[in-house]
Amino acid sequence: MGMRTLKAVSLASVLVLLLCASALGAPRVSVVTLRRTLGDLRISVQYPRVETGGDPKVLLRMNRAFKEEAVRVLRQMEALAREAGDRGDPKLYRCERRVRVTFRRGNLFSFTAEQFVSLPNMAHPDSGLVGRTYDASTGEAVTLDRLFLPQWKQLVQDRVGRMAMDRIGSGKLEINQDQDIPSAEEYKDSFYLSRDRLVIYWERYRFTPGYVGVVTFEIPLRELRHLAREAAVRFH
């Protein structure tokens, strides 16, 4: 086999490897912003759009659902803003939802959606956070039961319970009156993945007074690797 043939074969092999790597790579997810203006008040709502990582029909279905949800949120914010009317300096008020992609590996991706609304007729601003994890190959939301073996509940409850008690003891956290440290079952859907961590969050008001806001607890994924069902969350 001549040198030209060898070079051609090598180049072809490299191209095949690159194409395979691209096909098997993590989902590529962008963030889209919808905007509306009411007088001088600007409203913005973001949502994720999955560009690659799965069957085009699956991605189309996911992206349509993400956009439809964002449009609903935008209309809700518009209605609140119209009800509030034009009072005060609009620069002091905000209506927005910001999306941040926090994890992309294997077929999985996670994102957070943080919402903040402050309007003239509100006694205090309203804010919240939602975290979600999806499998781009199926278009379905992913649960902790899908990611980990059943023992995850005890491990997460132990870690979160310890962190919560430490914060309460140091005055950095307060839970609602007559509220015990909740079990993992109570917040099993309130999570998202970051680059190397599982982030558990307590929604505002759910277990704590409103002024505390959203509470987060980070657990390194390496502590859960022996329970991982998915290679994407297995760290060594």
PDB file of C-alpha atoms in Angstrom:
ATOM      1  CA  MET A   1       0.000   0.000   0.000  1.00  0.00           C
ATOM      2  CA  GLY A   2       1.503   3.343  -1.075  1.00  0.00           C
ATOM      3  CA  MET A   3       1.954   6.454   1.055  1.00  0.00           C
ATOM      4  CA  ARG A   4      -0.897   8.284  -0.693  1.00  0.00           C
ATOM      5  CA  THR A   5      -3.242   5.383   0.020  1.00  0.00           C
ATOM      6  CA  LEU A   6      -2.142   5.283   3.675  1.00  0.00           C
ATOM      7  CA  LYS A   7      -2.687   9.028   4.006  1.00  0.00           C
ATOM      8  CA  ALA A   8      -6.128   8.730   2.406  1.00  0.00           C
ATOM      9  CA  VAL A   9      -7.083   5.879   4.762  1.00  0.00           C
ATOM     10  CA  SER A  10      -5.785   7.818   7.782  1.00  0.00           C
ATOM     11  CA  LEU A  11      -7.688  10.929   6.769  1.00  0.00           C
ATOM     12  CA  ALA A  12     -10.854   8.899   6.234  1.00  0.00           C
ATOM     13  CA  SER A  13     -10.438   7.312   9.670  1.00  0.00           C
ATOM     14  CA  VAL A  14     -10.034  10.707  11.308  1.00  0.00           C
ATOM     15  CA  LEU A  15     -13.155  11.992   9.577  1.00  0.00           C
ATOM     16  CA  VAL A  16     -15.158   8.970  10.695  1.00  0.00           C
ATOM     17  CA  LEU A  17     -13.981   9.455  14.293  1.00  0.00           C
ATOM     18  CA  LEU A  18     -14.884  13.126  14.212  1.00  0.00           C
ATOM     19  CA  LEU A  19     -18.329  12.392  12.813  1.00  0.00           C
ATOM     20  CA  CYS A  20     -18.935   9.713  15.434  1.00  0.00           C
ATOM     21  CA  ALA A  21     -17.769  11.994  18.225  1.00  0.00           C
ATOM     22  CA  SER A  22     -20.109  14.696  16.993  1.00  0.00           C
ATOM     23  CA  ALA A  23     -23.026  12.290  16.760  1.00  0.00           C
ATOM     24  CA  LEU A  24     -22.401  10.875  20.229  1.00  0.00           C
ATOM     25  CA  GLY A  25     -21.600  14.170  21.897  1.00  0.00           C
ATOM     26  CA  ALA A  26     -23.593  15.881  24.615  1.00  0.00           C
ATOM     27  CA  PRO A  27     -26.749  17.774  23.623  1.00  0.00           C
ATOM     28  CA  ARG A  28     -26.141  21.315  22.456  1.00  0.00           C
ATOM     29  CA  VAL A  29     -28.615  23.630  24.166  1.00  0.00           C
ATOM     30  CA  SER A  30     -29.079  27.334  23.510  1.00  0.00           C
ATOM     31  CA  VAL A  31     -31.222  29.891  25.340  1.00  0.00           C
ATOM     32  CA  VAL A  32     -33.949  31.889  23.571  1.00  0.00           C
ATOM     33  CA  THR A  33     -35.429  35.121  24.931  1.00  0.00           C
ATOM     34  CA  LEU A  34     -38.997  36.333  24.361  1.00  0.00           C
ATOM     35  CA  ARG A  35     -39.534  40.036  24.983  1.00  0.00           C
ATOM     36  CA  ARG A  36     -42.521  42.326  25.406  1.00  0.00           C
ATOM     37  CA  THR A  37     -42.750  46.028  26.250  1.00  0.00           C
ATOM     38  CA  LEU A  38     -45.642  47.644  28.118  1.00  0.00           C
ATOM     39  CA  GLY A  39     -45.017  51.363  28.153  1.00  0.00           C
ATOM     40  CA  ASP A  40     -41.546  51.624  29.640  1.00  0.00           C
ATOM     41  CA  LEU A  41     -41.705  48.239  31.359  1.00  0.00           C
ATOM     42  CA  ARG A  42     -39.712  45.504  29.663  1.00  0.00           C
ATOM     43  CA  ILE A  43     -40.705  41.868  30.150  1.00  0.00           C
ATOM     44  CA  SER A  44     -38.365  39.029  29.204  1.00  0.00           C
ATOM     45  CA  VAL A  45     -38.824  35.267  29.435  1.00  0.00           C
ATOM     46  CA  GLN A  46     -36.172  32.760  28.448  1.00  0.00           C
ATOM     47  CA  TYR A  47     -36.462  29.094  27.527  1.00  0.00           C
ATOM     48  CA  PRO A  48     -34.001  26.384  26.417  1.00  0.00           C
ATOM     49  CA  ARG A  49     -33.795  25.160  22.844  1.00  0.00           C
ATOM     50  CA  VAL A  50     -32.113  21.823  22.172  1.00  0.00           C
ATOM     51  CA  GLU A  51     -30.117  22.074  18.948  1.00  0.00           C
ATOM     52  CA  THR A  52     -28.520  18.611  18.785  1.00  0.00           C
ATOM     53  CA  GLY A  53     -28.384  15.369  20.750  1.00  0.00           C
ATOM     54  CA  GLY A  54     -31.417  13.380  19.648  1.00  0.00           C
ATOM     55  CA  ASP A  55     -33.872  12.471  16.928  1.00  0.00           C
ATOM     56  CA  PRO A  56     -35.058  15.660  15.143  1.00  0.00           C
ATOM     57  CA  LYS A  57     -38.699  14.772  15.823  1.00  0.00           C
ATOM     58  CA  VAL A  58     -37.970  14.359  19.530  1.00  0.00           C
ATOM     59  CA  LEU A  59     -36.096  17.667  19.670  1.00  0.00           C
ATOM     60  CA  LEU A  60     -38.924  19.409  17.803  1.00  0.00           C
ATOM     61  CA  ARG A  61     -41.451  18.104  20.346  1.00  0.00           C
ATOM     62  CA  MET A  62     -39.300  19.188  23.279  1.00  0.00           C
ATOM     63  CA  ASN A  63     -38.599  22.632  21.877  1.00  0.00           C
ATOM     64  CA  ARG A  64     -42.267  23.199  21.077  1.00  0.00           C
ATOM     65  CA  ALA A  65     -43.186  22.353  24.679  1.00  0.00           C
ATOM     66  CA  PHE A  66     -40.466  24.622  26.087  1.00  0.00           C
ATOM     67  CA  LYS A  67     -41.615  27.512  23.912  1.00  0.00           C
ATOM     68  CA  GLU A  68     -45.304  27.020  24.702  1.00  0.00           C
ATOM     69  CA  GLU A  69     -44.530  27.113  28.411  1.00  0.00           C
ATOM     70  CA  ALA A  70     -42.469  30.292  27.972  1.00  0.00           C
ATOM     71  CA  VAL A  71     -45.300  31.958  26.053  1.00  0.00           C
ATOM     72  CA  ARG A  72     -47.710  31.104  28.895  1.00  0.00           C
ATOM     73  CA  VAL A  73     -45.327  32.629  31.448  1.00  0.00           C
ATOM     74  CA  LEU A  74     -44.905  35.733  29.285  1.00  0.00           C
ATOM     75  CA  ARG A  75     -48.686  36.198  29.043  1.00  0.00           C
ATOM     76  CA  GLN A  76     -49.055  35.763  32.799  1.00  0.00           C
ATOM     77  CA  MET A  77     -46.432  38.440  33.394  1.00  0.00           C
ATOM     78  CA  GLU A  78     -48.132  40.741  30.894  1.00  0.00           C
ATOM     79  CA  ALA A  79     -51.446  40.298  32.711  1.00  0.00           C
ATOM     80  CA  LEU A  80     -49.822  41.096  36.076  1.00  0.00           C
ATOM     81  CA  ALA A  81     -48.139  44.175  34.620  1.00  0.00           C
ATOM     82  CA  ARG A  82     -51.387  45.461  33.076  1.00  0.00           C
ATOM     83  CA  GLU A  83     -53.176  44.950  36.374  1.00  0.00           C
ATOM     84  CA  ALA A  84     -50.465  46.897  38.194  1.00  0.00           C
ATOM     85  CA  GLY A  85     -50.876  49.884  35.877  1.00  0.00           C
ATOM     86  CA  ASP A  86     -48.450  52.746  35.302  1.00  0.00           C
ATOM     87  CA  ARG A  87     -47.393  53.818  38.759  1.00  0.00           C
ATOM     88  CA  GLY A  88     -43.941  54.925  39.763  1.00  0.00           C
ATOM     89  CA  ASP A  89     -40.692  54.656  37.900  1.00  0.00           C
ATOM     90  CA  PRO A  90     -40.762  51.586  35.578  1.00  0.00           C
ATOM     91  CA  LYS A  91     -37.005  51.282  35.969  1.00  0.00           C
ATOM     92  CA  LEU A  92     -37.619  50.108  39.528  1.00  0.00           C
ATOM     93  CA  TYR A  93     -39.750  47.166  38.423  1.00  0.00           C
ATOM     94  CA  ARG A  94     -38.907  43.898  36.700  1.00  0.00           C
ATOM     95  CA  CYS A  95     -40.661  40.951  35.098  1.00  0.00           C
ATOM     96  CA  GLU A  96     -38.236  38.307  33.911  1.00  0.00           C
ATOM     97  CA  ARG A  97     -37.353  34.638  33.782  1.00  0.00           C
ATOM     98  CA  ARG A  98     -33.755  33.681  33.198  1.00  0.00           C
ATOM     99  CA  VAL A  99     -32.650  30.237  32.033  1.00  0.00           C
ATOM    100  CA  ARG A 100     -29.185  28.816  32.629  1.00  0.00           C
ATOM    101  CA  VAL A 101     -27.967  25.501  31.210  1.00  0.00           C
ATOM    102  CA  THR A 102     -26.066  23.805  34.035  1.00  0.00           C
ATOM    103  CA  PHE A 103     -25.188  20.330  32.718  1.00  0.00           C
ATOM    104  CA  ARG A 104     -24.639  18.578  29.364  1.00  0.00           C
ATOM    105  CA  ARG A 105     -23.239  15.073  29.276  1.00  0.00           C
ATOM    106  CA  GLY A 106     -24.206  11.867  27.484  1.00  0.00           C
ATOM    107  CA  ASN A 107     -27.876  12.206  26.544  1.00  0.00           C
ATOM    108  CA  LEU A 108     -28.642  14.370  29.557  1.00  0.00           C
ATOM    109  CA  PHE A 109     -28.941  18.087  30.097  1.00  0.00           C
ATOM    110  CA  SER A 110     -30.095  20.210  33.033  1.00  0.00           C
ATOM    111  CA  PHE A 111     -31.194  23.803  33.283  1.00  0.00           C
ATOM    112  CA  THR A 112     -32.553  26.222  35.836  1.00  0.00           C
ATOM    113  CA  ALA A 113     -35.291  28.812  35.322  1.00  0.00           C
ATOM    114  CA  GLU A 114     -35.190  31.704  37.798  1.00  0.00           C
ATOM    115  CA  GLN A 115     -38.210  33.984  37.847  1.00  0.00           C
ATOM    116  CA  PHE A 116     -38.410  37.464  39.349  1.00  0.00           C
ATOM    117  CA  VAL A 117     -41.438  39.759  39.369  1.00  0.00           C
ATOM    118  CA  SER A 118     -41.545  43.174  41.025  1.00  0.00           C
ATOM    119  CA  LEU A 119     -44.481  45.502  40.257  1.00  0.00           C
ATOM    120  CA  PRO A 120     -46.019  48.637  41.860  1.00  0.00           C
ATOM    121  CA  ASN A 121     -49.018  46.842  43.380  1.00  0.00           C
ATOM    122  CA  MET A 122     -46.910  44.116  45.033  1.00  0.00           C
ATOM    123  CA  ALA A 123     -46.006  44.325  48.711  1.00  0.00           C
ATOM    124  CA  HIS A 124     -42.701  42.607  47.947  1.00  0.00           C
ATOM    125  CA  PRO A 125     -41.041  41.028  44.904  1.00  0.00           C
ATOM    126  CA  ASP A 126     -41.924  37.444  43.980  1.00  0.00           C
ATOM    127  CA  SER A 127     -39.131  35.097  42.986  1.00  0.00           C
ATOM    128  CA  GLY A 128     -38.597  31.402  42.459  1.00  0.00           C
ATOM    129  CA  LEU A 129     -36.447  28.739  40.874  1.00  0.00           C
ATOM    130  CA  VAL A 130     -37.215  25.565  38.961  1.00  0.00           C
ATOM    131  CA  GLY A 131     -34.596  22.990  37.988  1.00  0.00           C
ATOM    132  CA  ARG A 132     -35.143  20.349  35.339  1.00  0.00           C
ATOM    133  CA  THR A 133     -33.196  17.492  33.811  1.00  0.00           C
ATOM    134  CA  TYR A 134     -34.029  15.862  30.464  1.00  0.00           C
ATOM    135  CA  ASP A 135     -32.913  12.997  28.282  1.00  0.00           C
ATOM    136  CA  ALA A 136     -32.472  14.443  24.787  1.00  0.00           C
ATOM    137  CA  SER A 137     -32.754  10.992  23.183  1.00  0.00           C
ATOM    138  CA  THR A 138     -36.306  10.477  24.469  1.00  0.00           C
ATOM    139  CA  GLY A 139     -37.462  14.008  25.215  1.00  0.00           C
ATOM    140  CA  GLU A 140     -38.570  12.938  28.681  1.00  0.00           C
ATOM    141  CA  ALA A 141     -37.887  14.590  32.017  1.00  0.00           C
ATOM    142  CA  VAL A 142     -35.490  12.575  34.180  1.00  0.00           C
ATOM    143  CA  THR A 143     -36.083  11.710  37.831  1.00  0.00           C
ATOM    144  CA  LEU A 144     -33.586  10.853  40.546  1.00  0.00           C
ATOM    145  CA  ASP A 145     -34.996   7.323  40.507  1.00  0.00           C
ATOM    146  CA  ARG A 146     -33.964   7.111  36.861  1.00  0.00           C
ATOM    147  CA  LEU A 147     -30.469   8.442  37.565  1.00  0.00           C
ATOM    148  CA  PHE A 148     -29.676   6.457  40.709  1.00  0.00           C
ATOM    149  CA  LEU A 149     -30.435   3.212  42.518  1.00  0.00           C
ATOM    150  CA  PRO A 150     -33.074   3.407  45.303  1.00  0.00           C
ATOM    151  CA  GLN A 151     -30.441   3.947  48.005  1.00  0.00           C
ATOM    152  CA  TRP A 152     -30.043   7.532  46.758  1.00  0.00           C
ATOM    153  CA  LYS A 153     -32.893   8.598  49.061  1.00  0.00           C
ATOM    154  CA  GLN A 154     -31.082   7.691  52.261  1.00  0.00           C
ATOM    155  CA  LEU A 155     -27.780   9.160  51.092  1.00  0.00           C
ATOM    156  CA  VAL A 156     -29.355  12.432  49.947  1.00  0.00           C
ATOM    157  CA  GLN A 157     -31.488  12.694  53.069  1.00  0.00           C
ATOM    158  CA  ASP A 158     -28.418  12.217  55.269  1.00  0.00           C
ATOM    159  CA  ARG A 159     -26.333  14.791  53.368  1.00  0.00           C
ATOM    160  CA  VAL A 160     -29.099  17.397  53.080  1.00  0.00           C
ATOM    161  CA  GLY A 161     -30.188  16.855  56.687  1.00  0.00           C
ATOM    162  CA  ARG A 162     -26.647  17.381  57.955  1.00  0.00           C
ATOM    163  CA  MET A 163     -26.147  20.556  55.892  1.00  0.00           C
ATOM    164  CA  ALA A 164     -29.547  21.929  56.953  1.00  0.00           C
ATOM    165  CA  MET A 165     -28.865  21.306  60.655  1.00  0.00           C
ATOM    166  CA  ASP A 166     -25.442  22.959  60.377  1.00  0.00           C
ATOM    167  CA  ARG A 167     -27.009  26.058  58.802  1.00  0.00           C
ATOM    168  CA  ILE A 168     -29.808  26.184  61.364  1.00  0.00           C
ATOM    169  CA  GLY A 169     -27.271  25.876  64.162  1.00  0.00           C
ATOM    170  CA  SER A 170     -25.213  28.764  62.771  1.00  0.00           C
ATOM    171  CA  GLY A 171     -28.256  30.969  62.179  1.00  0.00           C
ATOM    172  CA  LYS A 172     -27.990  30.807  58.370  1.00  0.00           C
ATOM    173  CA  LEU A 173     -31.237  28.877  57.843  1.00  0.00           C
ATOM    174  CA  GLU A 174     -34.692  28.875  59.404  1.00  0.00           C
ATOM    175  CA  ILE A 175     -37.434  26.364  58.697  1.00  0.00           C
ATOM    176  CA  ASN A 176     -41.167  26.834  59.179  1.00  0.00           C
ATOM    177  CA  GLN A 177     -42.632  26.503  62.639  1.00  0.00           C
ATOM    178  CA  ASP A 178     -43.463  22.875  63.504  1.00  0.00           C
ATOM    179  CA  GLN A 179     -41.545  21.773  60.395  1.00  0.00           C
ATOM    180  CA  ASP A 180     -39.088  18.910  60.761  1.00  0.00           C
ATOM    181  CA  ILE A 181     -36.209  18.423  58.352  1.00  0.00           C
ATOM    182  CA  PRO A 182     -38.100  17.061  55.323  1.00  0.00           C
ATOM    183  CA  SER A 183     -37.418  13.604  53.944  1.00  0.00           C
ATOM    184  CA  ALA A 184     -35.869  13.137  50.505  1.00  0.00           C
ATOM    185  CA  GLU A 185     -39.236  11.868  49.247  1.00  0.00           C
ATOM    186  CA  GLU A 186     -40.696  15.350  49.827  1.00  0.00           C
ATOM    187  CA  TYR A 187     -38.279  17.108  47.463  1.00  0.00           C
ATOM    188  CA  LYS A 188     -37.350  14.262  45.098  1.00  0.00           C
ATOM    189  CA  ASP A 189     -38.338  16.304  42.018  1.00  0.00           C
ATOM    190  CA  SER A 190     -36.586  19.482  43.182  1.00  0.00           C
ATOM    191  CA  PHE A 191     -33.107  19.016  41.754  1.00  0.00           C
ATOM    192  CA  TYR A 192     -30.801  19.734  38.856  1.00  0.00           C
ATOM    193  CA  LEU A 193     -27.314  18.689  37.825  1.00  0.00           C
ATOM    194  CA  SER A 194     -24.291  20.927  37.605  1.00  0.00           C
ATOM    195  CA  ARG A 195     -20.913  20.008  36.101  1.00  0.00           C
ATOM    196  CA  ASP A 196     -19.931  17.665  38.937  1.00  0.00           C
ATOM    197  CA  ARG A 197     -22.695  18.024  41.509  1.00  0.00           C
ATOM    198  CA  LEU A 198     -26.268  17.116  42.279  1.00  0.00           C
ATOM    199  CA  VAL A 199     -28.067  20.257  43.450  1.00  0.00           C
ATOM    200  CA  ILE A 200     -31.119  19.785  45.661  1.00  0.00           C
ATOM    201  CA  TYR A 201     -33.291  22.828  46.259  1.00  0.00           C
ATOM    202  CA  TRP A 202     -36.180  23.746  48.519  1.00  0.00           C
ATOM    203  CA  GLU A 203     -38.707  26.002  46.832  1.00  0.00           C
ATOM    204  CA  ARG A 204     -39.492  29.311  48.471  1.00  0.00           C
ATOM    205  CA  TYR A 205     -42.178  29.003  51.198  1.00  0.00           C
ATOM    206  CA  ARG A 206     -42.310  25.204  51.018  1.00  0.00           C
ATOM    207  CA  PHE A 207     -40.214  24.371  54.078  1.00  0.00           C
ATOM    208  CA  THR A 208     -38.946  27.810  55.072  1.00  0.00           C
ATOM    209  CA  PRO A 209     -40.311  31.359  55.597  1.00  0.00           C
ATOM    210  CA  GLY A 210     -40.606  33.385  52.414  1.00  0.00           C
ATOM    211  CA  TYR A 211     -37.765  35.756  53.280  1.00  0.00           C
ATOM    212  CA  VAL A 212     -35.305  32.836  53.209  1.00  0.00           C
ATOM    213  CA  GLY A 213     -35.874  32.398  49.468  1.00  0.00           C
ATOM    214  CA  VAL A 214     -34.792  29.297  47.568  1.00  0.00           C
ATOM    215  CA  VAL A 215     -32.418  27.060  49.532  1.00  0.00           C
ATOM    216  CA  THR A 216     -29.882  24.874  47.718  1.00  0.00           C
ATOM    217  CA  PHE A 217     -27.762  21.932  48.833  1.00  0.00           C
ATOM    218  CA  GLU A 218     -24.894  20.637  46.680  1.00  0.00           C
ATOM    219  CA  ILE A 219     -23.753  17.008  46.803  1.00  0.00           C
ATOM    220  CA  PRO A 220     -20.663  15.984  44.782  1.00  0.00           C
ATOM    221  CA  LEU A 221     -21.609  13.387  42.172  1.00  0.00           C
ATOM    222  CA  ARG A 222     -18.597  11.308  43.188  1.00  0.00           C
ATOM    223  CA  GLU A 223     -20.436  10.533  46.440  1.00  0.00           C
ATOM    224  CA  LEU A 224     -23.254   8.996  44.392  1.00  0.00           C
ATOM    225  CA  ARG A 225     -21.174   7.214  41.753  1.00  0.00           C
ATOM    226  CA  HIS A 226     -21.708   3.754  43.304  1.00  0.00           C
ATOM    227  CA  LEU A 227     -25.466   4.297  42.904  1.00  0.00           C
ATOM    228  CA  ALA A 228     -25.417   5.742  39.380  1.00  0.00           C
ATOM    229  CA  ARG A 229     -27.586   4.105  36.732  1.00  0.00           C
ATOM    230  CA  GLU A 230     -26.389   6.539  34.035  1.00  0.00           C
ATOM    231  CA  ALA A 231     -22.768   6.835  32.915  1.00  0.00           C
ATOM    232  CA  ALA A 232     -23.273  10.585  32.511  1.00  0.00           C
ATOM    233  CA  VAL A 233     -23.473  11.062  36.283  1.00  0.00           C
ATOM    234  CA  ARG A 234     -20.746   8.581  37.219  1.00  0.00           C
ATOM    235  CA  PHE A 235     -17.546  10.297  38.370  1.00  0.00           C
ATOM    236  CA  HIS A 236     -14.288   8.528  39.233  1.00  0.00           C
TER     237      HIS A 236
END
